[in-house]
Short mmCIF file of C-alpha atoms in Angstrom, two decimals:
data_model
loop_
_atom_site.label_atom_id
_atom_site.label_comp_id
_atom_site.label_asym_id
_atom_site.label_seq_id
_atom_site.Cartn_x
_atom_site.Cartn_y
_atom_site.Cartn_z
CA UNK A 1241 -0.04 -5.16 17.57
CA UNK A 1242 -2.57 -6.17 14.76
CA UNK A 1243 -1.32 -3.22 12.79
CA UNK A 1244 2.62 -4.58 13.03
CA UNK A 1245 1.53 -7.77 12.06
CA UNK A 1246 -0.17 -6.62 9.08
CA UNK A 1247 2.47 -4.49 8.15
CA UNK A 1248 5.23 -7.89 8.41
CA UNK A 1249 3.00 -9.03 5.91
CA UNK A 1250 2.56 -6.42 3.40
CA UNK A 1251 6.65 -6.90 3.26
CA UNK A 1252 6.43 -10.81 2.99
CA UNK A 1253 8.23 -10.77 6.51
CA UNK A 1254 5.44 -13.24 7.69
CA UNK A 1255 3.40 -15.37 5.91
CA UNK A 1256 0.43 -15.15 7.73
CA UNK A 1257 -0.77 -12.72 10.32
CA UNK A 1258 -1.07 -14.44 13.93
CA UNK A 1259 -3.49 -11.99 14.77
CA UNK A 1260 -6.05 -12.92 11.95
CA UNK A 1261 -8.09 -14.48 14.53
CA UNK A 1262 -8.02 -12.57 18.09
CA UNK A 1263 -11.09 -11.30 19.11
CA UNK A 1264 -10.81 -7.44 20.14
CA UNK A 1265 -12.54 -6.05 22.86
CA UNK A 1266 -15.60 -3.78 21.73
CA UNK A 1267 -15.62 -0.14 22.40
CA UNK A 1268 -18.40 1.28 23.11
CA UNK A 1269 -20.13 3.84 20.97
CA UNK A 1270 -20.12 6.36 24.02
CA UNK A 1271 -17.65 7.23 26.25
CA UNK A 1272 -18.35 5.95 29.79
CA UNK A 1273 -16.84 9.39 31.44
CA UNK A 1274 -19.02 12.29 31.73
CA UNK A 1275 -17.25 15.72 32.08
CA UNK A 1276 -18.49 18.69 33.84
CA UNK A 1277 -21.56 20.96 33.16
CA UNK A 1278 -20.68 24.64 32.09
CA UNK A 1279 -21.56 26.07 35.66
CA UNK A 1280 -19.10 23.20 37.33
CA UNK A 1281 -16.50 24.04 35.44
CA UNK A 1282 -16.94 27.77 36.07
CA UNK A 1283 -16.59 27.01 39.71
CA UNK A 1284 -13.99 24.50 39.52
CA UNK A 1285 -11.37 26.93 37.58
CA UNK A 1286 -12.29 30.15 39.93
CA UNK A 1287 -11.80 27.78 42.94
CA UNK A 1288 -8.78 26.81 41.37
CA UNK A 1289 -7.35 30.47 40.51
CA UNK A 1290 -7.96 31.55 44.11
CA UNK A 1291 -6.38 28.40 45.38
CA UNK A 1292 -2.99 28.97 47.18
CA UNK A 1293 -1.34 26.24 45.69
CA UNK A 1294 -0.14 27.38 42.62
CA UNK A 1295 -0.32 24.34 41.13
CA UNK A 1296 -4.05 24.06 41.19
CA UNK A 1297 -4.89 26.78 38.36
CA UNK A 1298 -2.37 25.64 36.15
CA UNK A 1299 -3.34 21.86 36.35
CA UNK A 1300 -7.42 22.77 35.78
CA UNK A 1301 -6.18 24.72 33.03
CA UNK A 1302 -4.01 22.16 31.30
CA UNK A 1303 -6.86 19.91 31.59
CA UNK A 1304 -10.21 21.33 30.98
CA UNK A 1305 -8.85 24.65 28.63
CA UNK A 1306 -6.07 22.74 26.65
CA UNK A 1307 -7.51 19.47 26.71
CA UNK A 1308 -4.34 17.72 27.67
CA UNK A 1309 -4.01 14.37 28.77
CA UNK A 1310 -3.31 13.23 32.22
CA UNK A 1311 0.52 11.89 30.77
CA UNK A 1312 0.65 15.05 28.84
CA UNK A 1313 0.13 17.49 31.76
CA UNK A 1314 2.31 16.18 33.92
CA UNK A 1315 4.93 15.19 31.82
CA UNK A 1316 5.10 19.07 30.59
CA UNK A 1317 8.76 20.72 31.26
CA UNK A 1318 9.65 24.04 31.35
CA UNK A 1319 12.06 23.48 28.57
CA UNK A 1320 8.78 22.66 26.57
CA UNK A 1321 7.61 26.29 26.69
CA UNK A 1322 7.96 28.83 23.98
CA UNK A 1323 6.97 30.85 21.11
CA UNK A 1324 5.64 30.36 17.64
CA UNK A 1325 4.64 33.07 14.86
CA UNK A 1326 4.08 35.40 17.91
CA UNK A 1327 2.29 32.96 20.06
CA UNK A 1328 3.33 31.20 23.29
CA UNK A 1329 3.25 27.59 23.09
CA UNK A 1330 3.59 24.20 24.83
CA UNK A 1331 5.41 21.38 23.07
CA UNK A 1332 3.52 18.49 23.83
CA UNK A 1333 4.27 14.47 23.39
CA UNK A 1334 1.45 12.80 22.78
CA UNK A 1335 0.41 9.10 22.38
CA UNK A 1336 3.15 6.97 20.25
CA UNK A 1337 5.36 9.64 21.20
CA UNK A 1338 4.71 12.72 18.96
CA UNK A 1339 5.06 15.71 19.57
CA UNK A 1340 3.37 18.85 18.71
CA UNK A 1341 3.01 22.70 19.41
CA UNK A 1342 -0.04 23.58 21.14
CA UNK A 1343 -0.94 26.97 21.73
CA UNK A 1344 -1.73 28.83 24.72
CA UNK A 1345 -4.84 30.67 25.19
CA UNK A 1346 -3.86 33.97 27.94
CA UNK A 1347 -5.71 32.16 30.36
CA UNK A 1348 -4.02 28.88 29.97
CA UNK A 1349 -0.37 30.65 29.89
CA UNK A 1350 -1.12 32.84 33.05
CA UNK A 1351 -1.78 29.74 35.04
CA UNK A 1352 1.38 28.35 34.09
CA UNK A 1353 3.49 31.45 34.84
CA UNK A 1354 1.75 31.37 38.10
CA UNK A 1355 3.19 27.87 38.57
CA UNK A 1356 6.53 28.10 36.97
CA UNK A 1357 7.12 31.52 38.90
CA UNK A 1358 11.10 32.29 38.63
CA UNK A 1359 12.04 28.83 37.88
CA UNK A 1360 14.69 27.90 35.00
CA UNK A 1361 13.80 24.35 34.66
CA UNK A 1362 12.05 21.11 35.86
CA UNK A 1363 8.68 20.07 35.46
CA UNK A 1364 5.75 22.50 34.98
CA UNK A 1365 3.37 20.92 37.68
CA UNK A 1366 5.12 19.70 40.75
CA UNK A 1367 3.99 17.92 44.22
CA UNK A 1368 3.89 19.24 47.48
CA UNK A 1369 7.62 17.42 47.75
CA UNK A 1370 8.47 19.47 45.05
CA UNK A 1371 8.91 16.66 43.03
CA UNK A 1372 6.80 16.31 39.13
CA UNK A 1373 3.47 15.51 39.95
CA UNK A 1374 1.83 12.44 39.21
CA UNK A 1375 -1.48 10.76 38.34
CA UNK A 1376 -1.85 10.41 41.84
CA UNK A 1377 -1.29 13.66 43.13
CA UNK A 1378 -2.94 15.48 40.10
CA UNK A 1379 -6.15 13.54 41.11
CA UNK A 1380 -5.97 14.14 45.04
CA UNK A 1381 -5.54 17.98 44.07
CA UNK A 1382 -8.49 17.90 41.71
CA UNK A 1383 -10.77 15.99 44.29
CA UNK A 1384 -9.27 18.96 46.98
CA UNK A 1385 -10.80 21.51 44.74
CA UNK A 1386 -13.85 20.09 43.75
CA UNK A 1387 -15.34 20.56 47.25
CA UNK A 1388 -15.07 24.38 48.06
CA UNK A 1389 -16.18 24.37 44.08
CA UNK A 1390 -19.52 22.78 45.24
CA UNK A 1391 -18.95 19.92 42.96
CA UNK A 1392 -20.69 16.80 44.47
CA UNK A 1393 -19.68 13.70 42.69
CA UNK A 1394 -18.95 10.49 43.64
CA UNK A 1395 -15.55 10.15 42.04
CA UNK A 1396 -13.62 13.07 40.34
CA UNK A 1397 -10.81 11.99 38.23
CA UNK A 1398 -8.38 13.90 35.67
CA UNK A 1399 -10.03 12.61 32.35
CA UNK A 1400 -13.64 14.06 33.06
CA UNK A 1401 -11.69 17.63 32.75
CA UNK A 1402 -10.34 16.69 29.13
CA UNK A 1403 -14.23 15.26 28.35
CA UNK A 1404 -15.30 18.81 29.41
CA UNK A 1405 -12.77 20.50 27.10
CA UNK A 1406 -14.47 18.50 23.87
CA UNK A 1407 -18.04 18.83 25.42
CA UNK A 1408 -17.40 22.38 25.58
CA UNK A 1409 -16.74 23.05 22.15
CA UNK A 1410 -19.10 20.81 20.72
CA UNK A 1411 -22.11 22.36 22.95
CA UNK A 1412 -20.42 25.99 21.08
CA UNK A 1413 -20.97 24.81 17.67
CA UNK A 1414 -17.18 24.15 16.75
CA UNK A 1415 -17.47 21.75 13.79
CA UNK A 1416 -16.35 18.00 15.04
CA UNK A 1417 -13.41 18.13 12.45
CA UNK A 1418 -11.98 20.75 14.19
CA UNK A 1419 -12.67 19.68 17.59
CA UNK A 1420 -11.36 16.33 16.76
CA UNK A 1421 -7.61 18.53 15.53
CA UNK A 1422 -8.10 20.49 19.17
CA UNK A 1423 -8.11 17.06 20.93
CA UNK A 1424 -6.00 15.33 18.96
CA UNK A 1425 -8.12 12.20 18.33
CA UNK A 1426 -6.32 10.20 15.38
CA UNK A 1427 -9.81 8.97 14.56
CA UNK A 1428 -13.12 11.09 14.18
CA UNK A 1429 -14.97 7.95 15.96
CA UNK A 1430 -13.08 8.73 19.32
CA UNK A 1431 -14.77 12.24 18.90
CA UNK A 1432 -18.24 11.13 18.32
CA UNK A 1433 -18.21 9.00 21.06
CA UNK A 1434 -17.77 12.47 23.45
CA UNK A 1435 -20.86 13.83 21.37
CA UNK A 1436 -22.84 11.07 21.76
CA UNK A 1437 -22.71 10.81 25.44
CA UNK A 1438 -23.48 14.21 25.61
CA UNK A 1439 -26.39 14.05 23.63
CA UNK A 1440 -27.50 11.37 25.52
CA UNK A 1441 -27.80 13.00 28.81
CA UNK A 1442 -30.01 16.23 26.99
CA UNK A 1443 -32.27 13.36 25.84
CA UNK A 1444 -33.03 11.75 29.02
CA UNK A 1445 -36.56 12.10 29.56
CA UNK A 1446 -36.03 13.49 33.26
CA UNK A 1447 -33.76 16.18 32.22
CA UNK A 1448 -36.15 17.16 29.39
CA UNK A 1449 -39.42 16.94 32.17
CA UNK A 1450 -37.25 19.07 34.68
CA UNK A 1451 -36.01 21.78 31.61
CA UNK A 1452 -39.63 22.19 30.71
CA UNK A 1453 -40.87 22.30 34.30
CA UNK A 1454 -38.75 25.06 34.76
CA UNK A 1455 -39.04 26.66 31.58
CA UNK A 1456 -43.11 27.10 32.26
CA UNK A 1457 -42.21 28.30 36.15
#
């Protein structure tokens, strides 16, 4: 909203921006989710894989290997599937609407053939109605799997997967510039904030006295 004001008055539609003086809410320099370690995620996408819902792979794998958002993944169509310069891709809208071609690692594109099967049409992850699959039901299916995966946290919600997608390939050396294209962050701060947080938690003095515990065991 400040930006549309601003904009009326770049083209002398307004005078003066009514929006001069609203105080915005501070965000914080770290984000306050924390995605999954490595070894959680490991477990989370095998549980997933050998789950018998089909849905299951395909929706950790939208998530935590794409680094889709919640909207994103469940707003996916069949119809948004295809190919590009030789590569399978997912046409995704975004935030504000836009919409871009996202490529599918095999991994990623397996899961969704596994949850498309023979199907012509409709939405890529569906309920157990059969219906497109909401925030709602996304989250009760992730909080399903996190419990044969051995995961043991208080409250497991869509967004920590997409945190673990940019953890990931921060903790693999991908340059933030490029991680920041990957996740589709219009500003480089947004990606930081992900890095910070993780940075954070290695620096905690109790994870450093445990690592070197163990490390001299």
């Amino acid at each position: 909203m400040v930006g549309f004001y601003r904009v009326c008055v770049i083209d002398a539609i307004l005078e003066h921006s009514p929006a001069d003086y609203v105080r915005r809410p501070t965000v914080p320099a770290e984000s306050p989710t924390l995605g999954l370690g490595h070894l959680q995620f490991e477990a989370l996408i095998t549980t997933a894989r050998l789950s018998s819902n089909p849905n299951d792979f395909a929706l950790v794998a939208l998530w935590g290997l794409l680094g889709l958002r919640i909207f994103e993944a469940c707003g996916s169509n069949i119809a948004d599937l295809g190919e590009e310069h030789g590569h399978r891709v997912l046409r995704v809208r975004g935030k504000g609407g836009k919409v871009v071609l996202v490529p599918l690692p095999p991994a990623v594109a397996r899961s969704i053939d596994r949850a498309v099967d023979d199907r012509p049409s409709g939405p890529i992850l569906r309920n157990t109605l059969g219906g497109r699959m909401d925030w709602h039901a996304a989250t009760r299916r992730l909080t399903h799997l996190a419990q044969p995966a051995g995961i043991r946290m208080p409250r497991m919600h869509p967004h920590m997967l997409r945190h673990t997608f940019v953890t990931t390939m921060l903790d693999a050396g991908v340059s933030l510039r490029d991680v920041q294209i990957a996740a589709r962050h219009a500003d480089p701060r947004t990606t930081k904030r992900y890095d910070r947080a993780r940075k954070n938690l290695d620096r905690r003095p109790d994870y450093i006295l445990a690592a070197y515990t163990a490390s001299g065991t």
